[in-house]
């Protein structure tokens, strides 16, 4: 894919925009996780309550390093063995590095280090993690095509990053890092 698209997505993310982009299984919506207005706008577009929280996706563990500093060796090994890949982990955030508008009512943050080439390129162009939530209105089927995303959101989004979905059949599994309990399979 043309690097211009990733630079454009990063520019829009830095400017507080909300974008759609292909993920491992479905289209996702993303924004700068540290821009509260952008996150609130994304949640309003989806009609999703802030207390549910959203996932962060990154290109490497380095992009989320401050969140990993307090983890023990066993937890770090668990993350390293499953990333990059379609695995989302709930990582405890005892020092509140991640804003409440990302975590919702939770004390952990959901994070995935993706192997999807488009996500990796987007996060690298942005130089950090990006919000990753399915491109759909709450309670409706996640979009698996660009046409469905545009049907849901039309001109409400600032950019549609072109690309192909990965080959996963369903959204990523979510596990709690503290006890490996599967929260979503």
PDB file of N, CA, C and O in Angstrom, residues 134-182:
ATOM      1  N   UNK A 134     -14.625  -1.794  16.827  1.00  0.00           N
ATOM      2  CA  UNK A 134     -15.267  -2.224  15.593  1.00  0.00           C
ATOM      3  C   UNK A 134     -16.090  -1.106  14.965  1.00  0.00           C
ATOM      4  O   UNK A 134     -16.709  -0.302  15.659  1.00  0.00           O
ATOM      5  N   UNK A 135     -16.078  -1.072  13.639  1.00  0.00           N
ATOM      6  CA  UNK A 135     -16.796  -0.039  12.881  1.00  0.00           C
ATOM      7  C   UNK A 135     -18.251  -0.470  12.716  1.00  0.00           C
ATOM      8  O   UNK A 135     -18.611  -1.134  11.749  1.00  0.00           O
ATOM      9  N   UNK A 136     -19.037  -0.114  13.707  1.00  0.00           N
ATOM     10  CA  UNK A 136     -20.467  -0.400  13.682  1.00  0.00           C
ATOM     11  C   UNK A 136     -21.134   0.440  14.751  1.00  0.00           C
ATOM     12  O   UNK A 136     -20.484   0.934  15.667  1.00  0.00           O
ATOM     13  N   UNK A 137     -22.434   0.585  14.623  1.00  0.00           N
ATOM     14  CA  UNK A 137     -23.214   1.191  15.687  1.00  0.00           C
ATOM     15  C   UNK A 137     -23.382   0.133  16.769  1.00  0.00           C
ATOM     16  O   UNK A 137     -23.525  -1.052  16.448  1.00  0.00           O
ATOM     17  N   UNK A 138     -23.356   0.516  18.018  1.00  0.00           N
ATOM     18  CA  UNK A 138     -23.498  -0.455  19.101  1.00  0.00           C
ATOM     19  C   UNK A 138     -24.745  -1.297  18.867  1.00  0.00           C
ATOM     20  O   UNK A 138     -25.809  -0.770  18.549  1.00  0.00           O
ATOM     21  N   UNK A 139     -24.573  -2.610  18.978  1.00  0.00           N
ATOM     22  CA  UNK A 139     -25.687  -3.521  18.806  1.00  0.00           C
ATOM     23  C   UNK A 139     -25.893  -4.011  17.385  1.00  0.00           C
ATOM     24  O   UNK A 139     -26.762  -4.845  17.140  1.00  0.00           O
ATOM     25  N   UNK A 140     -25.100  -3.497  16.428  1.00  0.00           N
ATOM     26  CA  UNK A 140     -25.216  -3.968  15.042  1.00  0.00           C
ATOM     27  C   UNK A 140     -23.976  -4.780  14.671  1.00  0.00           C
ATOM     28  O   UNK A 140     -22.970  -4.757  15.389  1.00  0.00           O
ATOM     29  N   UNK A 141     -24.049  -5.478  13.566  1.00  0.00           N
ATOM     30  CA  UNK A 141     -22.927  -6.303  13.109  1.00  0.00           C
ATOM     31  C   UNK A 141     -21.721  -5.443  12.755  1.00  0.00           C
ATOM     32  O   UNK A 141     -21.873  -4.425  12.075  1.00  0.00           O
ATOM     33  N   UNK A 142     -20.516  -5.844  13.175  1.00  0.00           N
ATOM     34  CA  UNK A 142     -19.315  -5.123  12.763  1.00  0.00           C
ATOM     35  C   UNK A 142     -19.162  -5.157  11.238  1.00  0.00           C
ATOM     36  O   UNK A 142     -19.484  -6.159  10.596  1.00  0.00           O
ATOM     37  N   UNK A 143     -18.683  -4.069  10.674  1.00  0.00           N
ATOM     38  CA  UNK A 143     -18.521  -3.964   9.223  1.00  0.00           C
ATOM     39  C   UNK A 143     -17.372  -4.838   8.741  1.00  0.00           C
ATOM     40  O   UNK A 143     -16.266  -4.780   9.282  1.00  0.00           O
ATOM     41  N   UNK A 144     -17.663  -5.634   7.709  1.00  0.00           N
ATOM     42  CA  UNK A 144     -16.620  -6.448   7.080  1.00  0.00           C
ATOM     43  C   UNK A 144     -16.272  -5.929   5.691  1.00  0.00           C
ATOM     44  O   UNK A 144     -15.410  -6.480   5.027  1.00  0.00           O
ATOM     45  N   UNK A 145     -16.957  -4.864   5.264  1.00  0.00           N
ATOM     46  CA  UNK A 145     -16.660  -4.245   3.971  1.00  0.00           C
ATOM     47  C   UNK A 145     -16.616  -2.731   4.130  1.00  0.00           C
ATOM     48  O   UNK A 145     -17.247  -2.173   5.038  1.00  0.00           O
ATOM     49  N   UNK A 146     -15.893  -2.104   3.229  1.00  0.00           N
ATOM     50  CA  UNK A 146     -15.833  -0.642   3.225  1.00  0.00           C
ATOM     51  C   UNK A 146     -17.213  -0.052   2.959  1.00  0.00           C
ATOM     52  O   UNK A 146     -17.585   0.964   3.542  1.00  0.00           O
ATOM     53  N   UNK A 147     -17.991  -0.707   2.120  1.00  0.00           N
ATOM     54  CA  UNK A 147     -19.349  -0.239   1.836  1.00  0.00           C
ATOM     55  C   UNK A 147     -20.192  -0.211   3.111  1.00  0.00           C
ATOM     56  O   UNK A 147     -20.911   0.751   3.367  1.00  0.00           O
ATOM     57  N   UNK A 148     -20.058  -1.244   3.940  1.00  0.00           N
ATOM     58  CA  UNK A 148     -20.832  -1.285   5.189  1.00  0.00           C
ATOM     59  C   UNK A 148     -20.388  -0.162   6.126  1.00  0.00           C
ATOM     60  O   UNK A 148     -21.205   0.478   6.773  1.00  0.00           O
ATOM     61  N   UNK A 149     -19.083   0.084   6.217  1.00  0.00           N
ATOM     62  CA  UNK A 149     -18.586   1.177   7.065  1.00  0.00           C
ATOM     63  C   UNK A 149     -19.186   2.501   6.602  1.00  0.00           C
ATOM     64  O   UNK A 149     -19.692   3.286   7.414  1.00  0.00           O
ATOM     65  N   UNK A 150     -19.152   2.744   5.293  1.00  0.00           N
ATOM     66  CA  UNK A 150     -19.671   4.014   4.794  1.00  0.00           C
ATOM     67  C   UNK A 150     -21.186   4.089   4.942  1.00  0.00           C
ATOM     68  O   UNK A 150     -21.732   5.176   5.123  1.00  0.00           O
ATOM     69  N   UNK A 151     -21.871   2.950   4.918  1.00  0.00           N
ATOM     70  CA  UNK A 151     -23.315   2.938   5.168  1.00  0.00           C
ATOM     71  C   UNK A 151     -23.600   3.338   6.615  1.00  0.00           C
ATOM     72  O   UNK A 151     -24.513   4.109   6.888  1.00  0.00           O
ATOM     73  N   UNK A 152     -22.800   2.813   7.541  1.00  0.00           N
ATOM     74  CA  UNK A 152     -22.973   3.149   8.962  1.00  0.00           C
ATOM     75  C   UNK A 152     -22.642   4.617   9.247  1.00  0.00           C
ATOM     76  O   UNK A 152     -23.330   5.278  10.011  1.00  0.00           O
ATOM     77  N   UNK A 153     -21.539   5.122   8.683  1.00  0.00           N
ATOM     78  CA  UNK A 153     -20.990   6.407   9.130  1.00  0.00           C
ATOM     79  C   UNK A 153     -20.917   7.500   8.074  1.00  0.00           C
ATOM     80  O   UNK A 153     -20.759   8.670   8.424  1.00  0.00           O
ATOM     81  N   UNK A 154     -20.977   7.150   6.799  1.00  0.00           N
ATOM     82  CA  UNK A 154     -20.979   8.143   5.729  1.00  0.00           C
ATOM     83  C   UNK A 154     -19.885   9.181   5.874  1.00  0.00           C
ATOM     84  O   UNK A 154     -18.713   8.865   6.038  1.00  0.00           O
ATOM     85  N   UNK A 155     -20.294  10.442   5.861  1.00  0.00           N
ATOM     86  CA  UNK A 155     -19.343  11.554   5.967  1.00  0.00           C
ATOM     87  C   UNK A 155     -19.003  11.894   7.416  1.00  0.00           C
ATOM     88  O   UNK A 155     -18.325  12.889   7.666  1.00  0.00           O
ATOM     89  N   UNK A 156     -19.452  11.077   8.361  1.00  0.00           N
ATOM     90  CA  UNK A 156     -19.157  11.328   9.773  1.00  0.00           C
ATOM     91  C   UNK A 156     -17.716  11.041  10.150  1.00  0.00           C
ATOM     92  O   UNK A 156     -17.251  11.448  11.211  1.00  0.00           O
ATOM     93  N   UNK A 157     -17.001  10.302   9.283  1.00  0.00           N
ATOM     94  CA  UNK A 157     -15.603   9.979   9.540  1.00  0.00           C
ATOM     95  C   UNK A 157     -14.703  10.896   8.722  1.00  0.00           C
ATOM     96  O   UNK A 157     -15.095  11.378   7.665  1.00  0.00           O
ATOM     97  N   UNK A 158     -13.491  11.113   9.206  1.00  0.00           N
ATOM     98  CA  UNK A 158     -12.567  12.020   8.555  1.00  0.00           C
ATOM     99  C   UNK A 158     -11.704  11.350   7.497  1.00  0.00           C
ATOM    100  O   UNK A 158     -11.145  12.028   6.633  1.00  0.00           O
ATOM    101  N   UNK A 159     -11.570  10.014   7.566  1.00  0.00           N
ATOM    102  CA  UNK A 159     -10.736   9.318   6.590  1.00  0.00           C
ATOM    103  C   UNK A 159     -11.054   7.839   6.632  1.00  0.00           C
ATOM    104  O   UNK A 159     -11.324   7.272   7.692  1.00  0.00           O
ATOM    105  N   UNK A 160     -11.031   7.240   5.452  1.00  0.00           N
ATOM    106  CA  UNK A 160     -11.155   5.794   5.309  1.00  0.00           C
ATOM    107  C   UNK A 160      -9.814   5.293   4.786  1.00  0.00           C
ATOM    108  O   UNK A 160      -9.463   5.563   3.633  1.00  0.00           O
ATOM    109  N   UNK A 161      -9.055   4.594   5.627  1.00  0.00           N
ATOM    110  CA  UNK A 161      -7.745   4.083   5.231  1.00  0.00           C
ATOM    111  C   UNK A 161      -7.962   2.844   4.371  1.00  0.00           C
ATOM    112  O   UNK A 161      -8.521   1.859   4.839  1.00  0.00           O
ATOM    113  N   UNK A 162      -7.540   2.877   3.106  1.00  0.00           N
ATOM    114  CA  UNK A 162      -7.771   1.712   2.260  1.00  0.00           C
ATOM    115  C   UNK A 162      -6.922   0.527   2.709  1.00  0.00           C
ATOM    116  O   UNK A 162      -5.888   0.686   3.354  1.00  0.00           O
ATOM    117  N   UNK A 163      -7.388  -0.656   2.361  1.00  0.00           N
ATOM    118  CA  UNK A 163      -6.646  -1.865   2.677  1.00  0.00           C
ATOM    119  C   UNK A 163      -7.578  -3.047   2.818  1.00  0.00           C
ATOM    120  O   UNK A 163      -8.796  -2.914   2.715  1.00  0.00           O
ATOM    121  N   UNK A 164      -6.977  -4.202   3.033  1.00  0.00           N
ATOM    122  CA  UNK A 164      -7.729  -5.454   3.132  1.00  0.00           C
ATOM    123  C   UNK A 164      -7.790  -5.926   4.581  1.00  0.00           C
ATOM    124  O   UNK A 164      -6.861  -5.699   5.365  1.00  0.00           O
ATOM    125  N   UNK A 165      -8.882  -6.585   4.911  1.00  0.00           N
ATOM    126  CA  UNK A 165      -8.988  -7.229   6.215  1.00  0.00           C
ATOM    127  C   UNK A 165      -7.980  -8.368   6.288  1.00  0.00           C
ATOM    128  O   UNK A 165      -7.598  -8.942   5.261  1.00  0.00           O
ATOM    129  N   UNK A 166      -7.593  -8.718   7.518  1.00  0.00           N
ATOM    130  CA  UNK A 166      -6.772  -9.900   7.719  1.00  0.00           C
ATOM    131  C   UNK A 166      -7.617 -11.142   7.523  1.00  0.00           C
ATOM    132  O   UNK A 166      -8.791 -11.064   7.151  1.00  0.00           O
ATOM    133  N   UNK A 167      -7.063 -12.298   7.808  1.00  0.00           N
ATOM    134  CA  UNK A 167      -7.797 -13.531   7.545  1.00  0.00           C
ATOM    135  C   UNK A 167      -8.437 -14.145   8.783  1.00  0.00           C
ATOM    136  O   UNK A 167      -8.838 -15.309   8.769  1.00  0.00           O
ATOM    137  N   UNK A 168      -8.573 -13.369   9.847  1.00  0.00           N
ATOM    138  CA  UNK A 168      -9.278 -13.866  11.034  1.00  0.00           C
ATOM    139  C   UNK A 168     -10.782 -13.851  10.775  1.00  0.00           C
ATOM    140  O   UNK A 168     -11.305 -12.918  10.177  1.00  0.00           O
ATOM    141  N   UNK A 169     -11.463 -14.883  11.249  1.00  0.00           N
ATOM    142  CA  UNK A 169     -12.907 -15.005  11.016  1.00  0.00           C
ATOM    143  C   UNK A 169     -13.726 -14.144  11.964  1.00  0.00           C
ATOM    144  O   UNK A 169     -14.862 -13.800  11.670  1.00  0.00           O
ATOM    145  N   UNK A 170     -13.164 -13.810  13.121  1.00  0.00           N
ATOM    146  CA  UNK A 170     -13.905 -13.033  14.111  1.00  0.00           C
ATOM    147  C   UNK A 170     -12.965 -12.088  14.843  1.00  0.00           C
ATOM    148  O   UNK A 170     -11.749 -12.264  14.780  1.00  0.00           O
ATOM    149  N   UNK A 171     -13.529 -11.068  15.512  1.00  0.00           N
ATOM    150  CA  UNK A 171     -12.677 -10.146  16.272  1.00  0.00           C
ATOM    151  C   UNK A 171     -11.776 -10.894  17.265  1.00  0.00           C
ATOM    152  O   UNK A 171     -12.070 -12.029  17.659  1.00  0.00           O
ATOM    153  N   UNK A 172     -10.708 -10.249  17.664  1.00  0.00           N
ATOM    154  CA  UNK A 172      -9.699 -10.902  18.490  1.00  0.00           C
ATOM    155  C   UNK A 172     -10.232 -11.337  19.852  1.00  0.00           C
ATOM    156  O   UNK A 172     -11.133 -10.726  20.414  1.00  0.00           O
ATOM    157  N   UNK A 173      -9.624 -12.394  20.346  1.00  0.00           N
ATOM    158  CA  UNK A 173      -9.918 -12.885  21.693  1.00  0.00           C
ATOM    159  C   UNK A 173      -9.363 -11.879  22.697  1.00  0.00           C
ATOM    160  O   UNK A 173      -8.305 -11.290  22.481  1.00  0.00           O
ATOM    161  N   UNK A 174     -10.092 -11.678  23.791  1.00  0.00           N
ATOM    162  CA  UNK A 174      -9.639 -10.793  24.864  1.00  0.00           C
ATOM    163  C   UNK A 174      -9.427 -11.640  26.111  1.00  0.00           C
ATOM    164  O   UNK A 174     -10.327 -12.372  26.528  1.00  0.00           O
ATOM    165  N   UNK A 175      -8.226 -11.532  26.701  1.00  0.00           N
ATOM    166  CA  UNK A 175      -7.887 -12.253  27.928  1.00  0.00           C
ATOM    167  C   UNK A 175      -7.405 -11.292  28.991  1.00  0.00           C
ATOM    168  O   UNK A 175      -6.764 -10.283  28.683  1.00  0.00           O
ATOM    169  N   UNK A 176      -7.683 -11.638  30.239  1.00  0.00           N
ATOM    170  CA  UNK A 176      -7.198 -10.862  31.371  1.00  0.00           C
ATOM    171  C   UNK A 176      -5.786 -11.327  31.705  1.00  0.00           C
ATOM    172  O   UNK A 176      -5.558 -12.517  31.949  1.00  0.00           O
ATOM    173  N   UNK A 177      -4.840 -10.412  31.701  1.00  0.00           N
ATOM    174  CA  UNK A 177      -3.442 -10.763  31.947  1.00  0.00           C
ATOM    175  C   UNK A 177      -3.214 -11.294  33.358  1.00  0.00           C
ATOM    176  O   UNK A 177      -2.331 -12.101  33.594  1.00  0.00           O
ATOM    177  N   UNK A 178      -4.054 -10.864  34.311  1.00  0.00           N
ATOM    178  CA  UNK A 178      -3.854 -11.290  35.701  1.00  0.00           C
ATOM    179  C   UNK A 178      -4.076 -12.776  35.893  1.00  0.00           C
ATOM    180  O   UNK A 178      -3.352 -13.404  36.674  1.00  0.00           O
ATOM    181  N   UNK A 179      -5.059 -13.359  35.193  1.00  0.00           N
ATOM    182  CA  UNK A 179      -5.371 -14.766  35.426  1.00  0.00           C
ATOM    183  C   UNK A 179      -5.598 -15.567  34.143  1.00  0.00           C
ATOM    184  O   UNK A 179      -6.026 -16.719  34.206  1.00  0.00           O
ATOM    185  N   UNK A 180      -5.343 -14.976  32.992  1.00  0.00           N
ATOM    186  CA  UNK A 180      -5.525 -15.589  31.667  1.00  0.00           C
ATOM    187  C   UNK A 180      -6.980 -15.939  31.348  1.00  0.00           C
ATOM    188  O   UNK A 180      -7.250 -16.645  30.374  1.00  0.00           O
ATOM    189  N   UNK A 181      -7.909 -15.454  32.152  1.00  0.00           N
ATOM    190  CA  UNK A 181      -9.331 -15.715  31.908  1.00  0.00           C
ATOM    191  C   UNK A 181      -9.720 -15.096  30.566  1.00  0.00           C
ATOM    192  O   UNK A 181      -9.382 -13.957  30.263  1.00  0.00           O
ATOM    193  N   UNK A 182     -10.449 -15.861  29.739  1.00  0.00           N
ATOM    194  CA  UNK A 182     -10.929 -15.363  28.459  1.00  0.00           C
ATOM    195  C   UNK A 182     -12.193 -14.541  28.700  1.00  0.00           C
ATOM    196  O   UNK A 182     -13.181 -15.044  29.232  1.00  0.00           O
TER     197      UNK A 182
END
